[in-house]
Short mmCIF file of C-alpha atoms in Angstrom, two decimals:
data_model
loop_
_atom_site.label_atom_id
_atom_site.label_comp_id
_atom_site.label_asym_id
_atom_site.label_seq_id
_atom_site.Cartn_x
_atom_site.Cartn_y
_atom_site.Cartn_z
CA MET A 27 -58.68 -64.22 166.68
CA HIS A 28 -59.89 -60.97 165.11
CA ILE A 29 -57.45 -58.10 165.65
CA LEU A 30 -60.10 -56.04 167.45
CA ASP A 31 -60.84 -58.91 169.84
CA ASP A 32 -57.13 -59.17 170.55
CA PHE A 33 -57.00 -55.42 171.20
CA ALA A 34 -59.96 -55.71 173.58
CA TRP A 35 -58.19 -58.48 175.52
CA ARG A 36 -55.03 -56.42 175.74
CA GLY A 37 -56.90 -53.27 176.77
CA LEU A 38 -55.54 -51.31 173.81
CA ILE A 39 -58.68 -49.33 172.94
CA GLN A 40 -59.89 -46.68 175.37
CA ASP A 41 -62.27 -44.82 173.05
CA SER A 42 -63.39 -45.25 169.46
CA THR A 43 -65.79 -43.83 166.92
CA GLY A 44 -67.44 -47.24 166.66
CA ILE A 45 -65.89 -50.68 167.01
CA ASP A 46 -68.62 -52.48 165.08
CA SER A 47 -68.31 -50.25 162.01
CA LEU A 48 -64.51 -50.51 162.19
CA ARG A 49 -64.78 -54.29 162.31
CA GLU A 50 -66.95 -54.24 159.21
CA SER A 51 -64.43 -52.10 157.35
CA ILE A 52 -61.53 -54.35 158.34
CA ASP A 53 -63.47 -57.45 157.29
CA ALA A 54 -64.43 -55.86 153.96
CA GLY A 55 -60.85 -55.80 152.71
CA ARG A 56 -57.58 -53.95 152.91
CA LEU A 57 -57.80 -50.92 155.16
CA THR A 58 -55.23 -48.11 155.39
CA PHE A 59 -54.52 -46.43 158.71
CA TYR A 60 -52.21 -43.76 159.98
CA VAL A 61 -50.50 -42.79 163.21
CA GLY A 62 -48.48 -39.63 163.66
CA PHE A 63 -45.40 -38.59 165.60
CA ASP A 64 -44.36 -34.99 166.07
CA PRO A 65 -40.60 -34.37 166.07
CA THR A 66 -40.45 -32.28 169.25
CA ALA A 67 -37.13 -33.87 170.26
CA VAL A 68 -34.26 -35.71 168.60
CA SER A 69 -35.73 -39.09 169.59
CA LEU A 70 -38.95 -40.85 170.49
CA HIS A 71 -39.21 -42.27 174.02
CA VAL A 72 -40.79 -45.38 175.53
CA GLY A 73 -44.11 -43.56 175.86
CA HIS A 74 -44.33 -43.64 172.04
CA LEU A 75 -43.88 -47.42 171.93
CA MET A 76 -47.59 -47.99 172.54
CA GLN A 77 -48.37 -46.34 169.19
CA VAL A 78 -45.40 -47.83 167.32
CA LEU A 79 -46.24 -51.37 168.43
CA THR A 80 -49.97 -50.92 167.83
CA ALA A 81 -49.11 -49.96 164.25
CA ARG A 82 -47.05 -53.14 164.01
CA ARG A 83 -49.98 -55.23 165.27
CA LEU A 84 -52.33 -53.70 162.72
CA GLN A 85 -49.92 -54.33 159.88
CA LEU A 86 -49.43 -57.94 160.96
CA ALA A 87 -53.24 -58.26 160.81
CA GLY A 88 -53.21 -57.14 157.15
CA LEU A 89 -53.84 -53.40 157.42
CA ARG A 90 -51.60 -50.91 155.60
CA PRO A 91 -49.74 -48.35 157.74
CA LEU A 92 -48.98 -44.75 156.94
CA LEU A 93 -46.34 -43.58 159.42
CA LEU A 94 -46.53 -39.81 159.62
CA VAL A 95 -43.72 -37.75 161.08
CA GLY A 96 -44.90 -34.18 161.41
CA GLY A 97 -42.48 -31.88 159.67
CA ALA A 98 -45.21 -29.21 159.79
CA THR A 99 -46.98 -29.90 163.09
CA GLY A 100 -43.60 -30.40 164.75
CA GLN A 101 -42.89 -26.74 164.05
CA ILE A 102 -46.06 -25.74 165.92
CA GLY A 103 -46.61 -28.14 168.82
CA ASP A 104 -49.83 -29.46 170.30
CA PRO A 105 -50.99 -27.26 173.20
CA LYS A 106 -50.09 -28.52 176.66
CA GLU A 107 -51.50 -27.36 179.98
CA ALA A 108 -48.08 -26.30 181.30
CA GLY A 109 -47.89 -23.40 178.87
CA GLU A 110 -46.71 -22.29 175.47
CA ARG A 111 -44.11 -24.43 173.74
CA SER A 112 -40.80 -23.07 172.49
CA LEU A 113 -40.71 -23.10 168.70
CA ASN A 114 -37.78 -25.01 167.22
CA PRO A 115 -36.07 -23.78 164.03
CA PRO A 116 -37.41 -25.47 160.85
CA GLU A 117 -33.99 -26.93 160.00
CA VAL A 118 -33.78 -28.54 163.46
CA VAL A 119 -37.24 -30.05 163.07
CA ALA A 120 -36.31 -31.34 159.60
CA GLY A 121 -33.31 -33.16 161.08
CA TRP A 122 -35.45 -34.69 163.81
CA VAL A 123 -37.97 -35.86 161.20
CA GLU A 124 -35.31 -38.02 159.55
CA LYS A 125 -34.07 -39.42 162.86
CA ILE A 126 -37.56 -40.37 164.04
CA ARG A 127 -38.48 -41.83 160.66
CA ALA A 128 -35.45 -44.10 160.98
CA GLN A 129 -36.43 -45.07 164.53
CA VAL A 130 -39.89 -46.34 163.63
CA ALA A 131 -38.74 -48.14 160.48
CA PRO A 132 -37.61 -51.42 162.13
CA PHE A 133 -41.03 -52.01 163.67
CA VAL A 134 -42.90 -52.35 160.36
CA THR A 135 -42.19 -53.79 156.95
CA TYR A 136 -41.92 -51.73 153.78
CA GLU A 137 -42.51 -54.72 151.52
CA GLY A 138 -45.56 -56.73 150.46
CA GLU A 139 -49.16 -55.88 149.67
CA ASN A 140 -49.64 -53.85 152.84
CA ALA A 141 -46.19 -52.24 152.85
CA ALA A 142 -45.80 -49.29 155.21
CA VAL A 143 -45.55 -45.83 153.67
CA PRO A 144 -43.62 -43.00 155.40
CA VAL A 145 -45.31 -39.60 155.05
CA ASN A 146 -44.50 -36.05 156.12
CA ASN A 147 -47.29 -33.50 156.58
CA LEU A 148 -44.95 -30.71 155.49
CA ASP A 149 -45.42 -32.01 151.93
CA TRP A 150 -49.00 -30.72 151.74
CA THR A 151 -49.07 -28.11 154.51
CA SER A 152 -46.25 -26.08 152.94
CA GLU A 153 -48.34 -25.73 149.77
CA LEU A 154 -51.28 -24.11 151.61
CA SER A 155 -51.58 -20.34 151.48
CA VAL A 156 -53.08 -18.52 154.48
CA VAL A 157 -56.20 -17.72 152.45
CA ASP A 158 -56.63 -21.34 151.31
CA PHE A 159 -56.11 -22.57 154.85
CA LEU A 160 -58.76 -20.26 156.28
CA ARG A 161 -61.26 -20.87 153.44
CA ASP A 162 -60.83 -24.61 152.82
CA VAL A 163 -59.90 -25.82 156.30
CA GLY A 164 -60.89 -23.29 158.94
CA LYS A 165 -64.42 -22.93 157.55
CA HIS A 166 -65.28 -26.43 158.78
CA PHE A 167 -64.31 -25.95 162.45
CA PRO A 168 -66.84 -24.50 164.92
CA ILE A 169 -65.00 -22.34 167.45
CA SER A 170 -67.28 -23.62 170.24
CA LYS A 171 -65.96 -27.16 169.77
CA MET A 172 -62.36 -26.03 169.66
CA LEU A 173 -62.82 -24.06 172.88
CA ALA A 174 -64.33 -27.12 174.56
CA ARG A 175 -61.02 -29.02 174.49
CA GLU A 176 -59.83 -29.50 178.07
CA VAL A 177 -56.30 -28.31 177.36
CA VAL A 178 -57.63 -25.19 175.63
CA LYS A 179 -60.01 -24.38 178.48
CA ALA A 180 -57.15 -24.79 180.93
CA ARG A 181 -55.05 -22.30 178.97
CA LEU A 182 -57.66 -19.61 178.29
CA ASP A 183 -57.01 -17.60 181.45
CA ALA A 184 -53.22 -17.84 181.25
CA GLY A 185 -53.29 -17.34 177.50
CA ILE A 186 -52.90 -19.50 174.40
CA SER A 187 -51.51 -18.34 171.07
CA PHE A 188 -53.42 -18.61 167.82
CA THR A 189 -50.52 -20.79 166.66
CA GLU A 190 -51.15 -23.53 169.20
CA PHE A 191 -54.92 -23.03 169.10
CA SER A 192 -54.78 -23.84 165.37
CA TYR A 193 -52.86 -27.10 165.86
CA GLN A 194 -56.11 -29.10 165.80
CA LEU A 195 -56.86 -27.82 162.30
CA LEU A 196 -53.46 -28.95 161.03
CA GLN A 197 -53.81 -32.46 162.45
CA SER A 198 -57.36 -32.76 161.15
CA HIS A 199 -56.22 -31.66 157.71
CA ASP A 200 -53.53 -34.37 157.81
CA TYR A 201 -56.27 -37.00 158.10
CA PHE A 202 -58.15 -35.42 155.19
CA GLU A 203 -55.04 -35.33 152.97
CA LEU A 204 -54.15 -38.95 153.76
CA ASN A 205 -57.74 -39.95 153.09
CA GLN A 206 -57.64 -38.27 149.68
CA ARG A 207 -54.08 -39.31 148.71
CA HIS A 208 -53.92 -42.84 150.15
CA GLY A 209 -57.49 -43.86 150.91
CA CYS A 210 -56.78 -43.77 154.65
CA THR A 211 -59.90 -44.44 156.73
CA LEU A 212 -58.48 -45.06 160.21
CA GLN A 213 -56.43 -42.90 162.54
CA PHE A 214 -55.32 -43.89 166.02
CA GLY A 215 -53.18 -42.30 168.70
CA GLY A 216 -52.84 -41.82 172.43
CA SER A 217 -55.84 -40.89 174.55
CA ASP A 218 -54.52 -37.34 174.93
CA GLN A 219 -55.16 -36.93 171.18
CA TRP A 220 -58.84 -37.92 171.28
CA GLY A 221 -60.06 -34.36 170.68
CA ASN A 222 -57.72 -33.77 167.75
CA ILE A 223 -58.46 -37.15 166.20
CA THR A 224 -62.24 -36.90 166.41
CA ALA A 225 -62.00 -33.36 165.02
CA GLY A 226 -60.35 -34.93 161.96
CA VAL A 227 -63.14 -37.49 161.64
CA ASP A 228 -65.73 -34.68 161.81
CA TYR A 229 -63.76 -32.54 159.34
CA ILE A 230 -63.71 -35.31 156.72
CA ARG A 231 -67.45 -35.85 157.19
CA ARG A 232 -68.17 -32.13 156.80
CA ARG A 233 -65.95 -31.76 153.74
CA THR A 234 -66.64 -35.01 151.86
CA GLY A 235 -69.64 -36.65 153.52
CA ASP A 236 -67.60 -39.81 154.15
CA HIS A 237 -67.44 -41.73 157.42
CA VAL A 238 -63.97 -42.65 158.67
CA HIS A 239 -62.75 -44.37 161.82
CA ALA A 240 -60.66 -43.56 164.85
CA PHE A 241 -59.60 -45.01 168.19
CA VAL A 242 -57.21 -44.09 170.97
CA THR A 243 -55.09 -46.21 173.25
CA PRO A 244 -55.05 -45.68 177.03
CA LEU A 245 -52.47 -43.65 178.88
CA VAL A 246 -49.76 -45.99 180.17
CA THR A 247 -49.51 -45.61 183.94
CA LYS A 248 -47.63 -47.16 186.84
CA ALA A 249 -49.36 -48.73 189.81
CA ASP A 250 -47.45 -46.55 192.27
CA GLY A 251 -48.68 -43.37 190.63
CA THR A 252 -45.30 -42.24 189.26
CA LYS A 253 -44.95 -41.32 185.60
CA PHE A 254 -44.34 -44.13 183.12
CA GLY A 255 -41.20 -43.81 181.02
CA LYS A 256 -39.22 -41.80 183.53
CA THR A 257 -36.25 -42.88 185.64
CA GLU A 258 -33.97 -41.02 187.99
CA GLY A 259 -31.84 -40.24 184.96
CA GLY A 260 -34.77 -38.77 183.00
CA ALA A 261 -36.72 -40.04 179.99
CA VAL A 262 -36.05 -43.47 178.50
CA TRP A 263 -35.32 -42.79 174.83
CA LEU A 264 -35.36 -45.11 171.84
CA ASP A 265 -32.10 -43.62 170.54
CA PRO A 266 -29.19 -45.77 171.84
CA GLU A 267 -27.03 -42.65 172.04
CA LEU A 268 -29.44 -41.18 174.61
CA THR A 269 -30.48 -44.37 176.42
CA SER A 270 -28.13 -47.32 176.08
CA PRO A 271 -29.56 -50.75 175.19
CA TYR A 272 -28.49 -51.86 178.69
CA ALA A 273 -30.44 -49.03 180.34
CA PHE A 274 -33.43 -49.74 178.06
CA TYR A 275 -33.35 -53.41 179.11
CA GLN A 276 -33.06 -52.49 182.78
CA PHE A 277 -36.05 -50.15 182.52
CA TRP A 278 -38.33 -53.04 181.58
CA LEU A 279 -36.58 -55.49 183.93
CA ASN A 280 -37.38 -53.14 186.82
CA SER A 281 -41.12 -53.19 186.11
CA SER A 282 -43.09 -53.93 189.26
CA ASP A 283 -45.06 -57.15 189.67
CA SER A 284 -48.25 -55.07 189.76
CA ASP A 285 -47.44 -53.50 186.36
CA VAL A 286 -45.66 -56.18 184.36
CA VAL A 287 -48.66 -58.22 183.18
CA ARG A 288 -50.40 -55.08 181.92
CA TYR A 289 -47.19 -54.08 180.13
CA LEU A 290 -46.96 -57.52 178.54
CA LYS A 291 -50.46 -57.06 177.14
CA TYR A 292 -49.65 -53.58 175.84
CA PHE A 293 -46.15 -54.13 174.48
CA SER A 294 -45.46 -57.85 173.97
CA PHE A 295 -46.35 -59.96 170.95
CA LYS A 296 -46.58 -63.11 173.03
CA SER A 297 -49.78 -65.13 172.77
CA HIS A 298 -52.58 -64.84 175.30
CA GLU A 299 -51.55 -68.22 176.65
CA GLY A 300 -47.92 -67.18 176.94
CA ILE A 301 -48.83 -64.04 178.88
CA ALA A 302 -51.15 -66.04 181.14
CA GLU A 303 -48.26 -68.39 181.94
CA LEU A 304 -46.01 -65.47 182.82
CA GLU A 305 -48.77 -63.99 184.97
CA ALA A 306 -49.02 -67.27 186.87
CA ALA A 307 -45.24 -67.41 187.25
CA THR A 308 -45.22 -63.87 188.66
CA ALA A 309 -47.81 -64.85 191.26
CA GLU A 310 -46.08 -68.11 192.21
CA LYS A 311 -42.39 -67.12 192.02
CA PRO A 312 -42.15 -63.32 191.95
CA ALA A 313 -38.46 -63.33 192.89
CA ALA A 314 -37.58 -65.10 189.63
CA ARG A 315 -38.92 -62.09 187.67
CA LEU A 316 -39.64 -64.28 184.66
CA ALA A 317 -42.25 -61.91 183.24
CA GLN A 318 -39.94 -58.91 183.54
CA LYS A 319 -37.07 -60.78 181.87
CA ALA A 320 -39.30 -61.95 179.02
CA LEU A 321 -40.63 -58.43 178.43
CA ALA A 322 -37.18 -56.81 178.63
CA GLU A 323 -35.61 -59.30 176.23
CA GLU A 324 -38.43 -59.08 173.70
CA LEU A 325 -38.54 -55.29 173.53
CA THR A 326 -34.76 -54.84 173.57
CA THR A 327 -34.52 -57.30 170.68
CA LEU A 328 -37.23 -55.47 168.74
CA LEU A 329 -35.49 -52.13 169.15
CA HIS A 330 -31.79 -52.96 169.25
CA GLY A 331 -31.48 -56.44 167.72
CA ALA A 332 -30.73 -59.93 169.01
CA GLU A 333 -26.95 -59.54 169.25
CA GLU A 334 -27.14 -56.38 171.33
CA THR A 335 -29.72 -58.02 173.57
CA GLN A 336 -27.44 -61.01 174.14
CA ASN A 337 -24.67 -58.61 175.19
CA VAL A 338 -27.01 -56.79 177.55
CA VAL A 339 -28.29 -59.99 179.17
CA ALA A 340 -24.71 -61.24 179.54
CA ALA A 341 -23.70 -57.95 181.19
CA SER A 342 -26.59 -58.00 183.63
CA GLN A 343 -25.49 -61.47 184.74
CA ALA A 344 -21.74 -60.90 184.68
CA LEU A 345 -21.94 -57.83 186.91
CA PHE A 346 -23.13 -60.08 189.70
CA GLY A 347 -20.65 -62.85 189.17
CA ARG A 348 -22.73 -65.07 186.90
CA GLY A 349 -20.75 -64.56 183.71
CA GLU A 350 -17.43 -63.52 182.20
CA LEU A 351 -16.88 -59.79 182.40
CA ALA A 352 -13.90 -59.97 180.03
CA GLU A 353 -16.17 -61.22 177.22
CA LEU A 354 -18.38 -58.12 177.27
CA PRO A 355 -17.97 -55.48 174.54
CA GLU A 356 -16.56 -52.28 176.01
CA ALA A 357 -19.62 -50.20 175.14
CA THR A 358 -21.96 -52.68 176.85
CA LEU A 359 -19.74 -52.91 179.93
CA ARG A 360 -19.55 -49.14 180.28
CA ALA A 361 -23.30 -48.73 179.82
CA ALA A 362 -23.93 -51.32 182.52
CA LEU A 363 -21.53 -49.57 184.91
CA VAL A 364 -23.10 -46.18 184.23
CA GLU A 365 -26.43 -47.64 185.34
CA ALA A 366 -24.87 -49.26 188.41
CA GLY A 367 -22.89 -46.12 189.28
CA LEU A 368 -19.56 -45.27 187.66
CA ALA A 369 -16.89 -43.24 189.47
CA GLU A 370 -13.88 -41.73 187.72
CA LEU A 371 -10.33 -42.27 188.92
CA PRO A 372 -7.50 -40.01 187.71
CA LYS A 373 -5.01 -42.92 187.78
CA PRO A 374 -5.07 -46.68 188.37
CA ASP A 375 -2.65 -46.76 191.30
CA VAL A 376 -5.23 -46.82 194.09
CA THR A 377 -5.94 -49.50 196.65
CA VAL A 378 -8.97 -51.78 196.49
CA ALA A 379 -10.31 -50.06 199.61
CA GLU A 380 -10.00 -46.64 197.97
CA ALA A 381 -11.71 -47.92 194.81
CA MET A 382 -14.57 -49.36 196.87
CA LYS A 383 -15.06 -46.05 198.65
CA GLU A 384 -14.89 -44.04 195.41
CA ALA A 385 -17.39 -46.38 193.75
CA GLY A 386 -19.76 -45.92 196.68
CA VAL A 387 -20.17 -49.58 197.66
CA VAL A 388 -18.82 -48.71 201.13
CA ALA A 389 -18.96 -45.53 203.17
CA SER A 390 -15.41 -45.62 204.50
CA LEU A 391 -12.00 -47.23 204.09
CA GLY A 392 -12.55 -49.09 207.34
CA GLU A 393 -15.76 -50.60 206.02
CA ALA A 394 -13.89 -51.66 202.87
CA ARG A 395 -11.22 -53.40 204.94
CA ARG A 396 -13.86 -55.23 206.96
CA ALA A 397 -15.65 -56.35 203.77
CA ALA A 398 -12.38 -57.73 202.37
CA LYS A 399 -11.54 -59.48 205.63
CA GLU A 400 -14.99 -61.11 205.68
CA GLY A 401 -14.63 -62.28 202.06
CA GLY A 402 -17.18 -59.86 200.60
CA ALA A 403 -14.96 -57.64 198.41
CA TYR A 404 -14.62 -58.28 194.66
CA LEU A 405 -12.75 -56.64 191.80
CA ASN A 406 -13.97 -57.82 188.40
CA ASN A 407 -15.62 -60.80 190.09
CA ILE A 408 -12.37 -61.91 191.75
CA ARG A 409 -12.48 -62.00 195.54
CA VAL A 410 -10.01 -59.62 197.15
CA THR A 411 -8.82 -60.40 200.66
CA ASP A 412 -6.27 -57.60 200.94
CA ALA A 413 -8.04 -54.24 200.83
CA GLU A 414 -4.66 -52.48 200.64
CA ALA A 415 -3.70 -54.22 197.41
CA VAL A 416 -2.92 -51.65 194.72
CA ILE A 417 -4.91 -51.88 191.50
CA ASP A 418 -2.71 -52.02 188.41
CA ARG A 419 -3.93 -51.12 184.92
CA ALA A 420 -3.49 -54.79 183.98
CA ASP A 421 -6.15 -55.62 186.57
CA LEU A 422 -8.72 -53.49 184.72
CA LEU A 423 -11.12 -54.50 181.96
CA HIS A 424 -10.26 -52.90 178.62
CA GLY A 425 -7.39 -51.26 180.51
CA LYS A 426 -9.62 -48.84 182.44
CA TYR A 427 -12.75 -50.36 184.00
CA GLY A 428 -13.13 -52.02 187.37
CA VAL A 429 -16.33 -53.72 188.49
CA ILE A 430 -16.46 -53.26 192.25
CA ARG A 431 -18.77 -55.53 194.20
CA ARG A 432 -19.53 -55.88 197.88
CA GLY A 433 -21.26 -59.11 198.72
CA LYS A 434 -23.75 -60.50 196.22
CA LYS A 435 -25.88 -57.48 195.36
CA THR A 436 -24.00 -54.19 195.82
CA VAL A 437 -22.25 -53.34 192.55
CA ALA A 438 -20.69 -50.21 191.06
CA GLY A 439 -17.74 -49.38 188.84
CA VAL A 440 -14.65 -47.25 188.46
CA GLU A 441 -13.15 -45.88 185.27
CA VAL A 442 -9.57 -44.69 185.01
CA VAL A 443 -9.63 -41.53 182.92
CA GLY A 444 -5.96 -40.54 183.25
#
């Protein structure tokens, strides 16, 4: 199947400058494309995965990727309706550039005929003088079009700085530079970038007379109207130091039945037939959550590797009594307990009832005693019948963790910190 037909089936193209002409260019031979990421934080988040994985799809189809991390544009920031961005120090942005470049690297290959090329727009933007920028770049941008951008119109009354207003010129000039340096003729991004991206297409036409291509992917949404990529704990990051592999896995595992098939089309590399089978399974046996498990395992493996994914899957089963807790690496166990709810204990010499109350699986000591009496109290998957039994350090995993469970589904943890 042609890559553009696959994209159409998956719903990956919201707008484009012309699918038919893009198809002709792809069919004519090797095509170079670029996608950009601004380093506005130390890590990318799951919202960026749409672009990262779309780049991977295009490379697998034979196109050559230029992965741009904006060392220049990251110092400015694309205007947002909420108000003016805080400017980060150049040295901070430079550090984030390297971190984000490393994050996107595993998703593409840097070998072969269509090897990916990392680029940084600071390389050419830093060479531009103010006069050159105004003469060679600014001359090609009608103010009326720049003012027509929705985000700009929304900011006019409250105020928008010339710095952020000029962001569109910088991004457009990136496309021009990549076109001249690498023969790049396709840019894509998220739908919120449509105005900036088409401005780049128009800029290249005005300056060189050449026609280049662009498309944007849709905004990823959730059926319930809440924001995609957010949990109660905040953003879901790609950096394992900010979001553990276990938490990343759980984010996808918790996808709703009404969202998961769409997410499979957006993010999974499974075949159309494979996704159709998972869609049928979701309709027939939703409780099995086969589609969610398949999506979570695939994406966690892509980002964190097969071994880490095996640990995460083992932890998600072991917490509920379907695996050996003692076999879990300490980091994976702790990450799983943080997600479940991890309470700190100053010392290990507490009773099971006290540990259950501290962990939050019961509301009172009396409730803990009743749970134990009824056979529903567990410490590290071992049933406890005496709620007054004192927990010894030898009873704890890695000498400090206790997995506290009430019944089959209510799980939390305690960590001895003293």
